[in-house]
Structures are given as C-alpha cells and as structure tokens.
C-alpha cells in the first residue's frame, strides 16, 4: 500500500470492546511492535485452542468475533460488527459403506439428507455417483476434509446427498463397487453472523480490502484454516495502525 491508497479495510469474516492504552509519542514504535506481536500470537491461541470449533452462526463464532474485535482495539483500531442473516447447516458424520466395509467420509456443508445405495459410477475427475448421492475427492489435506462443493447438476451448492473422500480413499474407489451412503444434516433458519471490520484512512478515495475468515470446518479447531489467516490480518492491521495511515 502507498499514498494512492485511500482506505484500508480489514475484515474478519463470519463482547464488549474496551480501548487500549496509548503510548507516549517517543515510545510509539517500540510500543506497537511489542503489543502487535503479543496480540497477534494470542489470537491464534484464542481461536484455535480456547474457542476451538466455531462454525458460522454458533455461539463459538460470536465469541471468536468478539476476540478479533478486542484484538483490533489492542493494536489501536476501532472495529465494528457487520451483521448478516445466515442459513446455518448442522452436519452429522456421513456413513459410507463400500463392498460391505465402512469407509471414513467427511460431510459436505449444505448437502441434503438421504440414503443412497447402488454401484459406484465415475462421473468426472474426483466425483463419483452412488444412486442419487455423490462422493467427492477432498480438496486438500490427508483426511476427508468437510467443505462445500458445486456439482454441475446439483443445483445451488450441493443439493444431492454428498460426502467427501480422503485423497487416499479416492485412489482406491472403483466403478462398479457396491456402496451405501447415508447423509444427515439440518438446515437452521433465522440465524445471524457477523463480520468484524476496522478501517484506516488514506490519502485518496480508493479502497483496499484485506480479509480472512475466522470460522472453522466441522469438528475442526481451525488453526491453519483459518486462525493463522486472522493472525496475518492482525499483523497487517498493526503495521498500518503504527504508521497511522494506509
């Protein structure tokens, strides 16, 4: 960012807020460096260990938002909450049986519930059909990481019952095997969640938005995905808060 940037918006996606003490002008640089390091390191611990699992629309997510707002205050910014309506999805662990053997599977967020059984059919790279259901190769990691997915004939997000396979299991599954897939999840209407926003004014009307989501996947503490991203966001916030401009 340089002088051409008019406003830097720092957004934590997805408490009471007190004001931190202000340093004396001569000690400002040492103060901000010390506070920024302590604050950014603490937020990683707070989100991943103290709060842990924090899916959108839950009380844990609200606690995470409050912690991020407090961290913004600690580095000298004035955050605000931006609330929005949310259709929450509470997933249960899918059941997947292949040729009579139980396989691990991760839930697909916003997939409809259902029991699907039949021969495995290869639909495209990394996607298999089991009757009306779908199995999808995990996007990353070793296990069957829960996520959302868009399927060509699935409608909005993932209409059919869908579950994720680990990358290892996706190498083992074969067309023609007999599979049974049981997917259960509940759509919870009328929920709300919030973004946490802080702004630093610059010299023009141009805006740069730096964001990081703070929710975590199903049953995951979300250290890498994405407490570490929130920590990085706070480091950027601390850097620009120290200079007083974007």
PDB file of C-alpha atoms in Angstrom, residues 79-171:
ATOM      1  CA  UNK A  79     -13.663  -2.099  14.910  1.00  0.00           C
ATOM      2  CA  UNK A  80     -17.338  -2.527  14.192  1.00  0.00           C
ATOM      3  CA  UNK A  81     -19.592  -5.519  13.594  1.00  0.00           C
ATOM      4  CA  UNK A  82     -21.430  -6.009  10.318  1.00  0.00           C
ATOM      5  CA  UNK A  83     -24.241  -8.497  10.918  1.00  0.00           C
ATOM      6  CA  UNK A  84     -25.950 -10.518   8.204  1.00  0.00           C
ATOM      7  CA  UNK A  85     -28.632 -13.232   8.019  1.00  0.00           C
ATOM      8  CA  UNK A  86     -27.419 -16.809   7.753  1.00  0.00           C
ATOM      9  CA  UNK A  87     -28.866 -20.195   6.908  1.00  0.00           C
ATOM     10  CA  UNK A  88     -26.808 -22.427   9.189  1.00  0.00           C
ATOM     11  CA  UNK A  89     -26.120 -26.060   8.428  1.00  0.00           C
ATOM     12  CA  UNK A  90     -25.511 -28.578  11.230  1.00  0.00           C
ATOM     13  CA  UNK A  91     -23.903 -31.652   9.692  1.00  0.00           C
ATOM     14  CA  UNK A  92     -23.669 -35.147  11.094  1.00  0.00           C
ATOM     15  CA  UNK A  93     -20.914 -37.583  10.194  1.00  0.00           C
ATOM     16  CA  UNK A  94     -21.841 -39.406   6.969  1.00  0.00           C
ATOM     17  CA  UNK A  95     -21.934 -43.197   6.808  1.00  0.00           C
ATOM     18  CA  UNK A  96     -20.226 -44.762   3.811  1.00  0.00           C
ATOM     19  CA  UNK A  97     -20.032 -48.486   3.152  1.00  0.00           C
ATOM     20  CA  UNK A  98     -18.140 -49.840   0.135  1.00  0.00           C
ATOM     21  CA  UNK A  99     -18.466 -53.567  -0.623  1.00  0.00           C
ATOM     22  CA  UNK A 100     -19.573 -54.125   2.967  1.00  0.00           C
ATOM     23  CA  UNK A 101     -16.632 -52.243   4.524  1.00  0.00           C
ATOM     24  CA  UNK A 102     -17.049 -48.974   6.448  1.00  0.00           C
ATOM     25  CA  UNK A 103     -15.057 -46.092   4.943  1.00  0.00           C
ATOM     26  CA  UNK A 104     -14.384 -42.715   6.540  1.00  0.00           C
ATOM     27  CA  UNK A 105     -16.196 -39.807   4.932  1.00  0.00           C
ATOM     28  CA  UNK A 106     -16.486 -36.106   5.678  1.00  0.00           C
ATOM     29  CA  UNK A 107     -19.727 -34.128   5.428  1.00  0.00           C
ATOM     30  CA  UNK A 108     -20.420 -31.696   2.618  1.00  0.00           C
ATOM     31  CA  UNK A 109     -21.836 -28.494   4.026  1.00  0.00           C
ATOM     32  CA  UNK A 110     -25.402 -27.756   2.843  1.00  0.00           C
ATOM     33  CA  UNK A 111     -25.880 -31.204   1.301  1.00  0.00           C
ATOM     34  CA  UNK A 112     -29.382 -32.588   1.633  1.00  0.00           C
ATOM     35  CA  UNK A 113     -30.020 -35.651   3.785  1.00  0.00           C
ATOM     36  CA  UNK A 114     -30.669 -39.003   2.195  1.00  0.00           C
ATOM     37  CA  UNK A 115     -29.821 -42.689   1.910  1.00  0.00           C
ATOM     38  CA  UNK A 116     -28.275 -43.667  -1.419  1.00  0.00           C
ATOM     39  CA  UNK A 117     -27.243 -47.148  -2.477  1.00  0.00           C
ATOM     40  CA  UNK A 118     -26.005 -48.774  -5.654  1.00  0.00           C
ATOM     41  CA  UNK A 119     -22.967 -49.307  -7.851  1.00  0.00           C
ATOM     42  CA  UNK A 120     -20.253 -46.640  -7.838  1.00  0.00           C
ATOM     43  CA  UNK A 121     -20.244 -44.625 -11.056  1.00  0.00           C
ATOM     44  CA  UNK A 122     -17.380 -42.367 -12.138  1.00  0.00           C
ATOM     45  CA  UNK A 123     -18.946 -39.038 -13.150  1.00  0.00           C
ATOM     46  CA  UNK A 124     -15.865 -36.856 -13.628  1.00  0.00           C
ATOM     47  CA  UNK A 125     -12.394 -36.411 -12.195  1.00  0.00           C
ATOM     48  CA  UNK A 126     -12.768 -36.714  -8.422  1.00  0.00           C
ATOM     49  CA  UNK A 127     -16.562 -37.145  -8.414  1.00  0.00           C
ATOM     50  CA  UNK A 128     -18.457 -40.431  -8.175  1.00  0.00           C
ATOM     51  CA  UNK A 129     -22.155 -41.232  -8.112  1.00  0.00           C
ATOM     52  CA  UNK A 130     -23.895 -43.610  -5.721  1.00  0.00           C
ATOM     53  CA  UNK A 131     -27.506 -43.620  -6.846  1.00  0.00           C
ATOM     54  CA  UNK A 132     -28.657 -40.021  -6.327  1.00  0.00           C
ATOM     55  CA  UNK A 133     -25.749 -39.336  -3.987  1.00  0.00           C
ATOM     56  CA  UNK A 134     -22.259 -38.059  -4.693  1.00  0.00           C
ATOM     57  CA  UNK A 135     -18.765 -38.789  -3.403  1.00  0.00           C
ATOM     58  CA  UNK A 136     -16.161 -36.084  -3.908  1.00  0.00           C
ATOM     59  CA  UNK A 137     -12.386 -36.209  -3.527  1.00  0.00           C
ATOM     60  CA  UNK A 138     -11.195 -33.972  -0.698  1.00  0.00           C
ATOM     61  CA  UNK A 139      -9.829 -30.656  -1.882  1.00  0.00           C
ATOM     62  CA  UNK A 140      -6.824 -30.736   0.429  1.00  0.00           C
ATOM     63  CA  UNK A 141      -5.215 -32.486   3.374  1.00  0.00           C
ATOM     64  CA  UNK A 142      -4.926 -36.131   4.297  1.00  0.00           C
ATOM     65  CA  UNK A 143      -8.374 -36.877   5.629  1.00  0.00           C
ATOM     66  CA  UNK A 144     -11.902 -36.471   4.252  1.00  0.00           C
ATOM     67  CA  UNK A 145     -11.978 -32.748   4.994  1.00  0.00           C
ATOM     68  CA  UNK A 146     -15.534 -31.351   5.192  1.00  0.00           C
ATOM     69  CA  UNK A 147     -16.215 -28.477   2.842  1.00  0.00           C
ATOM     70  CA  UNK A 148     -18.756 -27.180   0.346  1.00  0.00           C
ATOM     71  CA  UNK A 149     -18.782 -28.117  -3.314  1.00  0.00           C
ATOM     72  CA  UNK A 150     -20.544 -27.164  -6.519  1.00  0.00           C
ATOM     73  CA  UNK A 151     -21.677 -30.022  -8.696  1.00  0.00           C
ATOM     74  CA  UNK A 152     -22.768 -29.449 -12.278  1.00  0.00           C
ATOM     75  CA  UNK A 153     -26.226 -30.991 -11.906  1.00  0.00           C
ATOM     76  CA  UNK A 154     -26.611 -30.399  -8.199  1.00  0.00           C
ATOM     77  CA  UNK A 155     -28.395 -27.070  -8.095  1.00  0.00           C
ATOM     78  CA  UNK A 156     -27.377 -24.440  -5.537  1.00  0.00           C
ATOM     79  CA  UNK A 157     -24.211 -25.501  -3.674  1.00  0.00           C
ATOM     80  CA  UNK A 158     -24.894 -29.248  -3.276  1.00  0.00           C
ATOM     81  CA  UNK A 159     -28.478 -30.452  -3.462  1.00  0.00           C
ATOM     82  CA  UNK A 160     -27.948 -34.242  -3.512  1.00  0.00           C
ATOM     83  CA  UNK A 161     -26.610 -36.157  -0.504  1.00  0.00           C
ATOM     84  CA  UNK A 162     -22.849 -35.632  -0.783  1.00  0.00           C
ATOM     85  CA  UNK A 163     -19.781 -36.662   1.219  1.00  0.00           C
ATOM     86  CA  UNK A 164     -16.027 -36.234   0.895  1.00  0.00           C
ATOM     87  CA  UNK A 165     -13.442 -38.981   0.474  1.00  0.00           C
ATOM     88  CA  UNK A 166      -9.856 -38.650   1.618  1.00  0.00           C
ATOM     89  CA  UNK A 167      -7.321 -38.464  -1.176  1.00  0.00           C
ATOM     90  CA  UNK A 168      -6.067 -41.938  -0.244  1.00  0.00           C
ATOM     91  CA  UNK A 169      -9.556 -43.475  -0.446  1.00  0.00           C
ATOM     92  CA  UNK A 170     -10.290 -41.641  -3.695  1.00  0.00           C
ATOM     93  CA  UNK A 171      -7.384 -43.598  -5.206  1.00  0.00           C
TER      94      UNK A 171
END
